[in-house]
Coordinates of C-alpha atoms in Angstrom, one line a residue:
Chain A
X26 CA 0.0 0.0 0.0
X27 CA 1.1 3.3 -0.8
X28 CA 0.9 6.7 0.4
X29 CA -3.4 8.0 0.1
X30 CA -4.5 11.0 -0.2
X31 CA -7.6 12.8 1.9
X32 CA -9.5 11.9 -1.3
X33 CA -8.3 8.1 -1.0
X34 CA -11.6 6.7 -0.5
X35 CA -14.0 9.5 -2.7
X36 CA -11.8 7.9 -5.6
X37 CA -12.7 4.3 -4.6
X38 CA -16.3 4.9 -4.1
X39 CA -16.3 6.6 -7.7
X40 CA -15.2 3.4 -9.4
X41 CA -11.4 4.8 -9.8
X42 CA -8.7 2.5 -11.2
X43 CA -5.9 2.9 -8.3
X44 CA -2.6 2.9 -9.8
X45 CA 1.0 3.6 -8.1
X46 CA 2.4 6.9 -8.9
X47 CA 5.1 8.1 -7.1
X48 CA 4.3 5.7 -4.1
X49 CA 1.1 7.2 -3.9
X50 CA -2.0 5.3 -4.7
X51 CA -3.9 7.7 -6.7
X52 CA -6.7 7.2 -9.4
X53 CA -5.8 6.7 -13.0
X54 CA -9.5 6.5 -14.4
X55 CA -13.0 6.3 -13.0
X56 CA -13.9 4.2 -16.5
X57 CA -12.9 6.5 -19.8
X58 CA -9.7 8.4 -19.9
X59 CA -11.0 9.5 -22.7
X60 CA -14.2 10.7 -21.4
X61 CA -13.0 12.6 -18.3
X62 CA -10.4 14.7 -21.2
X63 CA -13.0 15.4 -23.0
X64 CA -15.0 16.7 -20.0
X65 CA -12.0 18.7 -19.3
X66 CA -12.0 20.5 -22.8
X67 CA -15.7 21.2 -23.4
X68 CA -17.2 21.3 -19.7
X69 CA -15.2 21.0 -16.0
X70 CA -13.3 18.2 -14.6
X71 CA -11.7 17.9 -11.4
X72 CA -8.0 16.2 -10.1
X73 CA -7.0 15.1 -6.7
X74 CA -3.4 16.6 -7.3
X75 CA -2.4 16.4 -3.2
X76 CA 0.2 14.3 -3.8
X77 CA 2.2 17.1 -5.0
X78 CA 4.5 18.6 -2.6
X79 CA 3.6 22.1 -1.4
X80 CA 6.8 24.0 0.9
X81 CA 6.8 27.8 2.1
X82 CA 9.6 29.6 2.2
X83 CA 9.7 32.4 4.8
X84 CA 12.3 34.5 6.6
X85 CA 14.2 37.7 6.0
X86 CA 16.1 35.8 3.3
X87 CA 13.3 34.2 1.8
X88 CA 13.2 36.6 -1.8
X89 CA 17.0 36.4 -1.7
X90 CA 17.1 32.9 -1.3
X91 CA 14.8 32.3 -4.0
X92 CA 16.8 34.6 -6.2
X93 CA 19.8 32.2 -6.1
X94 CA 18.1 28.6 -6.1
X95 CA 16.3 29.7 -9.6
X96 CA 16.7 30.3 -13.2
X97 CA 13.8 32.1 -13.2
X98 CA 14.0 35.6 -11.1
X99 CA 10.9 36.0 -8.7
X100 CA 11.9 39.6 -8.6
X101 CA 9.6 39.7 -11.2
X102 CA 6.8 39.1 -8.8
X103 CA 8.1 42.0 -5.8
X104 CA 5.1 44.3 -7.0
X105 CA 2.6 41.7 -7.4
X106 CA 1.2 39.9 -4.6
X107 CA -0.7 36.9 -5.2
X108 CA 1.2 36.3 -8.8
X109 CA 2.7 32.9 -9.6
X110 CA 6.0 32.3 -11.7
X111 CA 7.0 28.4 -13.2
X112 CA 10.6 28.0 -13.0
X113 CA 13.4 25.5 -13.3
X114 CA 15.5 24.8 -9.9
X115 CA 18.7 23.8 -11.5
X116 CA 22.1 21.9 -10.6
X117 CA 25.4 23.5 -11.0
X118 CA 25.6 21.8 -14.5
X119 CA 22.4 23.3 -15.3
X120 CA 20.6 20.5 -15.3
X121 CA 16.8 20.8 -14.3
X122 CA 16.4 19.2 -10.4
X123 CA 12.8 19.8 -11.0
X124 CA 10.1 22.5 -11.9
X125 CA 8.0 24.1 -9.5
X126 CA 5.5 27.1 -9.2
X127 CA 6.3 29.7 -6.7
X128 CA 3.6 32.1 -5.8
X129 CA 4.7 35.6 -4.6
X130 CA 2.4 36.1 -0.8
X131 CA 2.9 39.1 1.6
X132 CA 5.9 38.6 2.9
X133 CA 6.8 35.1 1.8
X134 CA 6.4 32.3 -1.1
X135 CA 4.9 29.6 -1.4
X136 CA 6.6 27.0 -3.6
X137 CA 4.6 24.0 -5.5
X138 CA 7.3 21.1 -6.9
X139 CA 6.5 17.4 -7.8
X140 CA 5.8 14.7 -5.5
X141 CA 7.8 12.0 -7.5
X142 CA 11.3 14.2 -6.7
X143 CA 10.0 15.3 -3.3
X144 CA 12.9 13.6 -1.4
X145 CA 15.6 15.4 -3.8
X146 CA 13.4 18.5 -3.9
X147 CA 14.0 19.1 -0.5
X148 CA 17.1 18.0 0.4
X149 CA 18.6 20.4 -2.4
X150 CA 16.4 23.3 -1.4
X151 CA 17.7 22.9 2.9
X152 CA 21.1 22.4 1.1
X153 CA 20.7 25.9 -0.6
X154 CA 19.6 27.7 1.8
X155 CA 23.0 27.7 3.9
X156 CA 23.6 31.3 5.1
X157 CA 20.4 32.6 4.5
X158 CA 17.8 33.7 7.0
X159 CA 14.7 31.3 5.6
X160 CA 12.9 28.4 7.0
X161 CA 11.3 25.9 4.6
X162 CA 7.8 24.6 5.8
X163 CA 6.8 21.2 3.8
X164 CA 2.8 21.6 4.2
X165 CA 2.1 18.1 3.9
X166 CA -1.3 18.6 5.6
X167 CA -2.5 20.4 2.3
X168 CA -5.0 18.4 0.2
X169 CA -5.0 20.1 -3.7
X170 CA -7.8 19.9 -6.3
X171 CA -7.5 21.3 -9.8
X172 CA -11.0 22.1 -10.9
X173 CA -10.0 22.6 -15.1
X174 CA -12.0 23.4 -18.3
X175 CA -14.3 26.3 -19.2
X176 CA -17.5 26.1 -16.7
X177 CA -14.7 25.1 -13.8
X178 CA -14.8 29.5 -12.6
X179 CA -18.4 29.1 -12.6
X180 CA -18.9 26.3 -10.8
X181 CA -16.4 26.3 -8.2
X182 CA -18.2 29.7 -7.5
X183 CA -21.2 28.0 -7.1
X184 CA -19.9 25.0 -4.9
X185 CA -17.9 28.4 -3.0
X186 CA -20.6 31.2 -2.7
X187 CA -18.7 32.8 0.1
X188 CA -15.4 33.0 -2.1
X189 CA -17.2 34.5 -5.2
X190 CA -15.6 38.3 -5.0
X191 CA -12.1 36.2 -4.1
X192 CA -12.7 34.2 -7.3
X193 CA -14.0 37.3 -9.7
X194 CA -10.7 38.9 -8.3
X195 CA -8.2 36.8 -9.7
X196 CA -6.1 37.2 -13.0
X197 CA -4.4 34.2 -14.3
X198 CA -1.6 32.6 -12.7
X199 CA -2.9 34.5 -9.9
X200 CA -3.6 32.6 -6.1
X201 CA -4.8 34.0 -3.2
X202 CA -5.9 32.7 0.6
X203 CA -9.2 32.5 2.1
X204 CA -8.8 31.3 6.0
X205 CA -6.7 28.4 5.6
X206 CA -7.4 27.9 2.0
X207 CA -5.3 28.9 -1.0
X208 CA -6.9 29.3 -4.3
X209 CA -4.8 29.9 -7.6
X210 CA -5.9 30.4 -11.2
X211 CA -3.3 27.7 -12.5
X212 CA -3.5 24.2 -13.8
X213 CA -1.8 21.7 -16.1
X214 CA -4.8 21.6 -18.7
X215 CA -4.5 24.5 -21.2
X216 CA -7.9 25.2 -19.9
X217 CA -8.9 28.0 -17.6
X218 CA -9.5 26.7 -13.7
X219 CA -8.2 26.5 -10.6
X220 CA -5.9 25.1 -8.1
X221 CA -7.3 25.2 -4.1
X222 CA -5.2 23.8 -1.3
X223 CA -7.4 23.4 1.3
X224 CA -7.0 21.3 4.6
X225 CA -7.7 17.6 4.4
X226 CA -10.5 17.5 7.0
X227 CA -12.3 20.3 4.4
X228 CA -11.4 18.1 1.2
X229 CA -13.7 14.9 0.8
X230 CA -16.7 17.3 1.4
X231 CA -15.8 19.9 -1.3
X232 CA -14.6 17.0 -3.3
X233 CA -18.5 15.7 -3.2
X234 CA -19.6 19.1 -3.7
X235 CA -18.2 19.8 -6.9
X236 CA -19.3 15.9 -8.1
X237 CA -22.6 16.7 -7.3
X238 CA -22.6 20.1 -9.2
X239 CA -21.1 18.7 -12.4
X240 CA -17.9 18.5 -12.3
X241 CA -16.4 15.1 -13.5
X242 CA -13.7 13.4 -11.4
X243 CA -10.8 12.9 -14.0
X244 CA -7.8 10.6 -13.0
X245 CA -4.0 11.0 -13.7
X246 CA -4.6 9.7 -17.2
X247 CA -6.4 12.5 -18.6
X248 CA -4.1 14.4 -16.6
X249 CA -1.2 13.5 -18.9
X250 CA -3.1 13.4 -22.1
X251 CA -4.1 17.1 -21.3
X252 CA -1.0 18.5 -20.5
X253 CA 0.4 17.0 -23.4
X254 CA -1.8 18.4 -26.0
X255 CA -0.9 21.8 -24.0
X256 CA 2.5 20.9 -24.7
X257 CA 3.5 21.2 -21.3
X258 CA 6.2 19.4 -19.8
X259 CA 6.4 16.6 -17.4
X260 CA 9.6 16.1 -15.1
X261 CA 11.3 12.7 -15.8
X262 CA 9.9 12.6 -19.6
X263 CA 11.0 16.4 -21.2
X264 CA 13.6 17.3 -18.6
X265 CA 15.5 15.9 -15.9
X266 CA 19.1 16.6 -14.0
X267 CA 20.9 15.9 -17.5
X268 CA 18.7 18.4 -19.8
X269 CA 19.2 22.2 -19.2
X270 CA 15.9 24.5 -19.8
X271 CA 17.2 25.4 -23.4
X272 CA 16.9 22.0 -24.6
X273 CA 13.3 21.5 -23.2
X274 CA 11.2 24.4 -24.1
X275 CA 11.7 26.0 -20.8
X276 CA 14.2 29.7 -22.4
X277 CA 11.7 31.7 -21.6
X278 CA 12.0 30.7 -18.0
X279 CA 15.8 31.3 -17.9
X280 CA 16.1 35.2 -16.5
X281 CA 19.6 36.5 -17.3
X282 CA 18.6 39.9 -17.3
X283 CA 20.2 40.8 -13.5
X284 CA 23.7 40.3 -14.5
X285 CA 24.1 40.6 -10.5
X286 CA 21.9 37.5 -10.0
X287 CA 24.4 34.9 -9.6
X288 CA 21.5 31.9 -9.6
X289 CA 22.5 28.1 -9.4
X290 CA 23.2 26.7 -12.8
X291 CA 23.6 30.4 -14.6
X292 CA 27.4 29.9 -15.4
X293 CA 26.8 26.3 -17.1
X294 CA 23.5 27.5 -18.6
X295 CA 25.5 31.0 -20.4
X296 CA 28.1 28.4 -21.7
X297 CA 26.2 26.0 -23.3
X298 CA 24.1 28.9 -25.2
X299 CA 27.2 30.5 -26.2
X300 CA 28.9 26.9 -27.1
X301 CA 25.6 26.4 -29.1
X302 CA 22.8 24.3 -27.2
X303 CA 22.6 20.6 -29.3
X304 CA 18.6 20.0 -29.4
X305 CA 15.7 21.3 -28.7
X306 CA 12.2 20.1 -27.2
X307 CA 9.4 20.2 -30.0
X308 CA 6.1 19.0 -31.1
X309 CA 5.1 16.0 -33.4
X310 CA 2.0 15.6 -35.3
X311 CA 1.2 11.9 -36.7
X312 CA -1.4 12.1 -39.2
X313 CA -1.8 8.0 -39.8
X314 CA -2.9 5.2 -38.1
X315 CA -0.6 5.0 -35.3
X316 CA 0.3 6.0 -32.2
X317 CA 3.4 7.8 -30.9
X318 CA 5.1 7.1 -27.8
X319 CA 7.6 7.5 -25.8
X320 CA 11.1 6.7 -25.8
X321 CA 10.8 6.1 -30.1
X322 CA 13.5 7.0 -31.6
X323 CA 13.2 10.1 -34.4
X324 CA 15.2 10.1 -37.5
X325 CA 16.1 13.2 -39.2
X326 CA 17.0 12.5 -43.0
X327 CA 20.6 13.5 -44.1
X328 CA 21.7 13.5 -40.5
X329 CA 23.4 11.0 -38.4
X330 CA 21.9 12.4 -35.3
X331 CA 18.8 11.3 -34.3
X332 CA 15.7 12.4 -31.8
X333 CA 14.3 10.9 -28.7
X334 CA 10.3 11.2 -27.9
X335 CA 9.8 12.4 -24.3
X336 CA 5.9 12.0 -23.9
X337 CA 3.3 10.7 -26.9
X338 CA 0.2 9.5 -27.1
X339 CA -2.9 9.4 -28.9
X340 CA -4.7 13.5 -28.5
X341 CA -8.7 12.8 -28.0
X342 CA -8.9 16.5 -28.9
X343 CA -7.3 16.0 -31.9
X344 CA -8.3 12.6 -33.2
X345 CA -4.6 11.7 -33.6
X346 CA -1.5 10.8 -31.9
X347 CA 1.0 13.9 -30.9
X348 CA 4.1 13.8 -29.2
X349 CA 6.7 15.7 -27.8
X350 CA 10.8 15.1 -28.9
X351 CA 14.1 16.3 -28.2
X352 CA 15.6 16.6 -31.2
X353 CA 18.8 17.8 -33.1
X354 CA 19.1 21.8 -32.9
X355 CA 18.5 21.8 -36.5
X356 CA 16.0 19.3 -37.5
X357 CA 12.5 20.8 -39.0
X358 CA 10.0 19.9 -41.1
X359 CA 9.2 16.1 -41.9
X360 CA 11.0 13.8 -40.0
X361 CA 10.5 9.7 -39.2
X362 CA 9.9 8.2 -36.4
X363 CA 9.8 4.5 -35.7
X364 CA 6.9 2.9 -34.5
X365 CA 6.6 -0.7 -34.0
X366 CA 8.9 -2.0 -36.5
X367 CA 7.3 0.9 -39.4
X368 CA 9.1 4.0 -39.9
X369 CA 6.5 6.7 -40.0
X370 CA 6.5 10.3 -41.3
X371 CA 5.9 12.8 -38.6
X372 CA 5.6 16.6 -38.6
X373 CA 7.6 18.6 -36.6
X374 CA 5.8 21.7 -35.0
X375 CA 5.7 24.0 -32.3
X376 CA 4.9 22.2 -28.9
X377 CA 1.4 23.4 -28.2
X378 CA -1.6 21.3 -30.0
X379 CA -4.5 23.1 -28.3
X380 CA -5.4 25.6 -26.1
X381 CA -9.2 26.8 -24.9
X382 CA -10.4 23.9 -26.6
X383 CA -9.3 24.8 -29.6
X384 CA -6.9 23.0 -32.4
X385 CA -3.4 24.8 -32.7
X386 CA -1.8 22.5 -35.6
Chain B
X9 CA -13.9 -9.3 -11.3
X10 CA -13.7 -9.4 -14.8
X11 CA -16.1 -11.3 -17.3
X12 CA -14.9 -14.9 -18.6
X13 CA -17.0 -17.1 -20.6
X14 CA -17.3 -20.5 -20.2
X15 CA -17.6 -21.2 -24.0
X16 CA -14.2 -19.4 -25.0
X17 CA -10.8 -20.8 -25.3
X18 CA -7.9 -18.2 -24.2
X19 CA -4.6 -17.5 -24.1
X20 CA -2.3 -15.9 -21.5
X21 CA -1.8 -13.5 -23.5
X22 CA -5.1 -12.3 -23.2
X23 CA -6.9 -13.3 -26.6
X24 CA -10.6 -15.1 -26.8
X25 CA -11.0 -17.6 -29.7
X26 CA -15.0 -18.9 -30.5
X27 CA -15.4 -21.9 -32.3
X28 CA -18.4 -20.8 -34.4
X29 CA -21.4 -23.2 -36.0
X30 CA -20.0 -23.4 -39.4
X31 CA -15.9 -24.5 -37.8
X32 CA -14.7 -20.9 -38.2
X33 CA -12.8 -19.0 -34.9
X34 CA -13.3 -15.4 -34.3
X35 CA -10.6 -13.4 -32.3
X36 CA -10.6 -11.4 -29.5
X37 CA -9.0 -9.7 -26.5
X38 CA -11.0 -10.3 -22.5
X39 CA -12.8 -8.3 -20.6
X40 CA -9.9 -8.1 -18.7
X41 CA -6.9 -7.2 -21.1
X42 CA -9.1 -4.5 -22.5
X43 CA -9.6 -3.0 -18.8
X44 CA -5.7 -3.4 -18.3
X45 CA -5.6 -1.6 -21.8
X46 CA -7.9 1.3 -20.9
X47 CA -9.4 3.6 -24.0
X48 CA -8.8 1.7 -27.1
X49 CA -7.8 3.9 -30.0
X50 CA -6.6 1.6 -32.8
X51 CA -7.2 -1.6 -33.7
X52 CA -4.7 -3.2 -36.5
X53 CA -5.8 -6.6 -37.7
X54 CA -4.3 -9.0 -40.4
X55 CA -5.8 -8.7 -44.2
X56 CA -8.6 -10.8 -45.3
X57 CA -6.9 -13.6 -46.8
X58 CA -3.8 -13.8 -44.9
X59 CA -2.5 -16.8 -43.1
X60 CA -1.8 -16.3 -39.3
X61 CA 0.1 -18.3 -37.5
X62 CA -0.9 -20.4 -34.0
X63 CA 1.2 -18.0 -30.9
X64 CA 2.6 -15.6 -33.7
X65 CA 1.6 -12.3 -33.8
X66 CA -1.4 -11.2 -36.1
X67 CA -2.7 -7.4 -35.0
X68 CA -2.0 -4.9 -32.6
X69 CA -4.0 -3.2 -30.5
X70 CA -2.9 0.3 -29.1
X71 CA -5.0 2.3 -26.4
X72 CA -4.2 5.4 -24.9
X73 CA -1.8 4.4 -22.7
X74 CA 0.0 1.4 -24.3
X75 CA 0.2 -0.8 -27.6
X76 CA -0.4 -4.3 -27.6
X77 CA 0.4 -7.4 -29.9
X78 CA -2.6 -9.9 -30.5
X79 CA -1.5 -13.5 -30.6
X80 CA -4.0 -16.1 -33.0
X81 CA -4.7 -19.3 -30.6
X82 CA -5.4 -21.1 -34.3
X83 CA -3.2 -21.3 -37.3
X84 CA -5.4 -20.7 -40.8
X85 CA -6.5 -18.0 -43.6
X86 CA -8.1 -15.4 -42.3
X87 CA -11.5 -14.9 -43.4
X88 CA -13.3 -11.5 -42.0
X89 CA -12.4 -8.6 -40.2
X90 CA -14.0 -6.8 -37.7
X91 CA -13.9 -3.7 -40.6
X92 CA -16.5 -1.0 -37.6
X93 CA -13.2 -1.3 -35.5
X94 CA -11.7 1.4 -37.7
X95 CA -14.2 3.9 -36.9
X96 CA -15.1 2.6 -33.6
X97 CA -12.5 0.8 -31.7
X98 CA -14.0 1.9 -28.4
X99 CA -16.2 -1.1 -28.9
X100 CA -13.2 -3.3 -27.7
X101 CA -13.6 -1.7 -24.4
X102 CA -17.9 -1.8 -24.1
X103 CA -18.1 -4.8 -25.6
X104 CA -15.2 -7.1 -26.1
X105 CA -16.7 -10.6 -26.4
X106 CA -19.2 -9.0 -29.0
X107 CA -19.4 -6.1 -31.1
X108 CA -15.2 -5.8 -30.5
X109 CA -14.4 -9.2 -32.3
X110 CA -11.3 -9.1 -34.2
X111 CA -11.0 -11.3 -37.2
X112 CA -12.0 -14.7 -38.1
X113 CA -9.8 -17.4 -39.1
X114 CA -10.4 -21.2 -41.2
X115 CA -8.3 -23.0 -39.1
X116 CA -6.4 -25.5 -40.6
X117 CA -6.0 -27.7 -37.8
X118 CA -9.0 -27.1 -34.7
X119 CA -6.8 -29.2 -32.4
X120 CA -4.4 -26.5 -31.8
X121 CA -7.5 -25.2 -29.4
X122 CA -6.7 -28.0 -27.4
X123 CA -3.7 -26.2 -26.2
X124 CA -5.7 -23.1 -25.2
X125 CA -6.7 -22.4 -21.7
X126 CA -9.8 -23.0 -20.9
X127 CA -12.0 -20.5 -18.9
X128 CA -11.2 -21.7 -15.0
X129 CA -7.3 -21.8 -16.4
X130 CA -7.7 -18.6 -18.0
X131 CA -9.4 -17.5 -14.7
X132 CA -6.8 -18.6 -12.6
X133 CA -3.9 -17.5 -15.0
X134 CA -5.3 -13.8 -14.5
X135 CA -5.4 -14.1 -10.4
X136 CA -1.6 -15.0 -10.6
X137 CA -0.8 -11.6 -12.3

């Protein structure tokens, strides 16, 4: 038996398929993957995501601190309370330790990283923060539901009349608390929706709540097939300790502007750019009969070097298979990829299939 | 627990084979291997009038979340193929003893059945997974 969330049993008596993830026992379908995606895209679905680690970062130090352990520069965030930033926490070589989503509160952060490198997570953030003035709080009491997909603002105001104004209030990527809640306009979906951390006791209710009104329990299935199609990335598949943010999509989160900022990983980071960064995350669209997946290998014609798929799978949105790849720096256009002994012609393109609902390729 | 019929052969490899009125065997994957599978999305079967092979492979089945290879229990030509699969392979997942049949094979030699599991064997060779 592995680690259960608050929402343990609501999964169980919704027919959920318990899968291991992480050494968590967490629900991979309540019947049709398929189903609870498309619930996502056209109506509201909802994710018991508490397995994910949430730690806040407080002290004197705490902006400072944050300022050194990532590539991405929360200074960004000093006039806007509430605002969340998704960053790389990076190794010396510049490899990515993991992502996370720090949200700026008054007067300290709160910081949002993944529950399969919680271990790592924290060791290297207590490890970092050697001579500053911070103390690192793991809130493991914290449930988290992501309520995703167009109706999911309306409804959660419904299941939350008291936090309608709160709700109204927020801009995207934008949390704020209500008593010991903490609700945040972010997800993993491409929708619109939001994340609420919540105490446990308060979970299984609101949980039943929000099934009652509508909103369609969706396991860690749709989860991934989501994300993907919103070509965002998932630790251990587009990046891990040997791939630096320039070769998964993630430049935009590399701040260099600061030239005083002397973050972990910046040094190896500014090297590799200026040595010229080998290959580069992007997206693949397979128009046959077929599906892509992961670990394939891409081949890029009139090169020796090939590609690696990181994540693939078949896009319900779409009606075919996508995939993301890490690929030589150069490669564009039509490419192969091996699938099952057949060597099929793939598209590259930029790594975002849909967005709102709506088809991007 | 999953559905098993009595009247099917199986294979551990989670195919179904019916020996039909007229001698024919249609193909299929259990109740079971399509809830291990989850949301079927293609369904690759042999060509009408190809031979398949007894414990070679003869189709693949991919969901979302993995591909499979389907094993014939029967050596023979294959006669029909379950052609609404194309457009509709989620009826491997609602109905896989029925509507989510495969193909059908002339067998050449209906002993080879003989060496299929039977549905308490199937039964007990799912329980040990």
């Amino acid at each position: 038996m592995g680690n259960r969330t608050a929402l343990y049993q609501c999964h169980v008596d919704a027919g959920a398929k318990i899968v291991d993830f992480g050494g968590w026992d967490m629900p991979i379908n309540y019947g049709s993957q398929i189903e609870e995606h498309h619930a996502v895209r056209q109506k509201a679905g909802m994710f018991d995501v508490s397995h994910m680690t949430v730690v806040d970062v407080t002290g004197n130090d705490a902006r400072a601190y944050l300022r050194t352990l990532l590539a991405n520069d929360i200074a960004k965030l000093d006039t806007h309370i509430g605002k969340a930033l998704y960053s790389g926490m990076l190794n010396e070589a510049g490899g990515v330790i993991d992502d996370l989503i720090v949200y700026h509160l008054d007067g300290w952060y709160r910081v949002v990283v993944n529950c399969a490198t919680r271990d790592k997570d924290l060791a290297w953030m207590a490890q970092q923060s050697e001579g500053f003035d911070v103390n690192l709080q793991e809130r493991a009491e914290l449930a988290m539901i992501a309520m995703q997909g167009p109706n999911a603002l309306a409804l959660a105001k419904q299941a939350l009349p008291a936090q309608n104004d709160l709700i109204d209030s927020l801009n995207v990527f934008c949390g704020k608390a209500a008593g010991d809640w903490f609700i945040a306009r972010t997800g993993y979906t491409g929708e619109d929706g939001l994340e609420i951390m919540l105490p446990e006791a308060d979970a299984p209710a609101f949980w039943q709540a929000l099934s009652e009104s509508s909103v369609e329990p969706c396991g860690l299935g749709a989860r991934d097939t989501l994300r993907l199609e919103a070509g965002m990335n998932l630790y251990g598949h587009e990046m891990d300790e040997t791939v630096s943010p320039w070769q998964a999509n993630m430049g935009w989160t590399i701040d260099l502007k600061d030239t005083e900022r002397d973050f972990t990983g910046r040094a190896a980071l500014e090297a590799q750019k200026a040595a010229g960064v080998p290959t580069k995350l992007v997206g693949l669209v397979l128009r046959e009969r077929g599906v892509l997946r992961a670990e394939q290998t891409i081949i890029v014609e009139g090169s020796n070097a090939t590609g690696v798929i990181t994540s693939g799978s078949f896009s319900p949105t779409l009606g075919f298979s996508i995939a993301l790849a890490r690929v030589p720096a150069d490669a564009e256009g039509e490419v192969i990829v091996e699938v099952r002994k057949k060597r099929l012609p793939v598209t590259i393109v930029k790594p975002n299939f849909v967005r709102h609902g709506q088809s991007l390729v | 627990m999953s559905e098993i019929r009595s009247e099917l052969k199986y294979l551990p490899s989670h195919e179904w084979a019916r020996v039909e009125e007229d001698g024919t065997v249609t193909i299929g994957i259990t109740e079971h291997a399509q809830d291990s599978l989850g949301d079927v999305v293609y369904v690759e079967t042999p060509e009408v009038g190809a031979t398949v092979a007894a414990g070679e492979e003869a189709g693949v089945v991919e969901s979302v979340k993995a591909a499979s290879d389907i094993y014939s229990p029967v050596t023979g030509e294959v006669i029909a193929v379950n052609e609404s699969l194309e457009d509709e392979p989620e009826q491997v997942n609602s109905s896989p003893y029925d509507d989510g049949w495969f193909f059908k094979v002339k067998p050449t030699d209906i002993g080879e059945l003989d060496d299929a599991l039977d549905a308490d064997g199937y039964k007990a060779a799912i329980e040990d997974e």
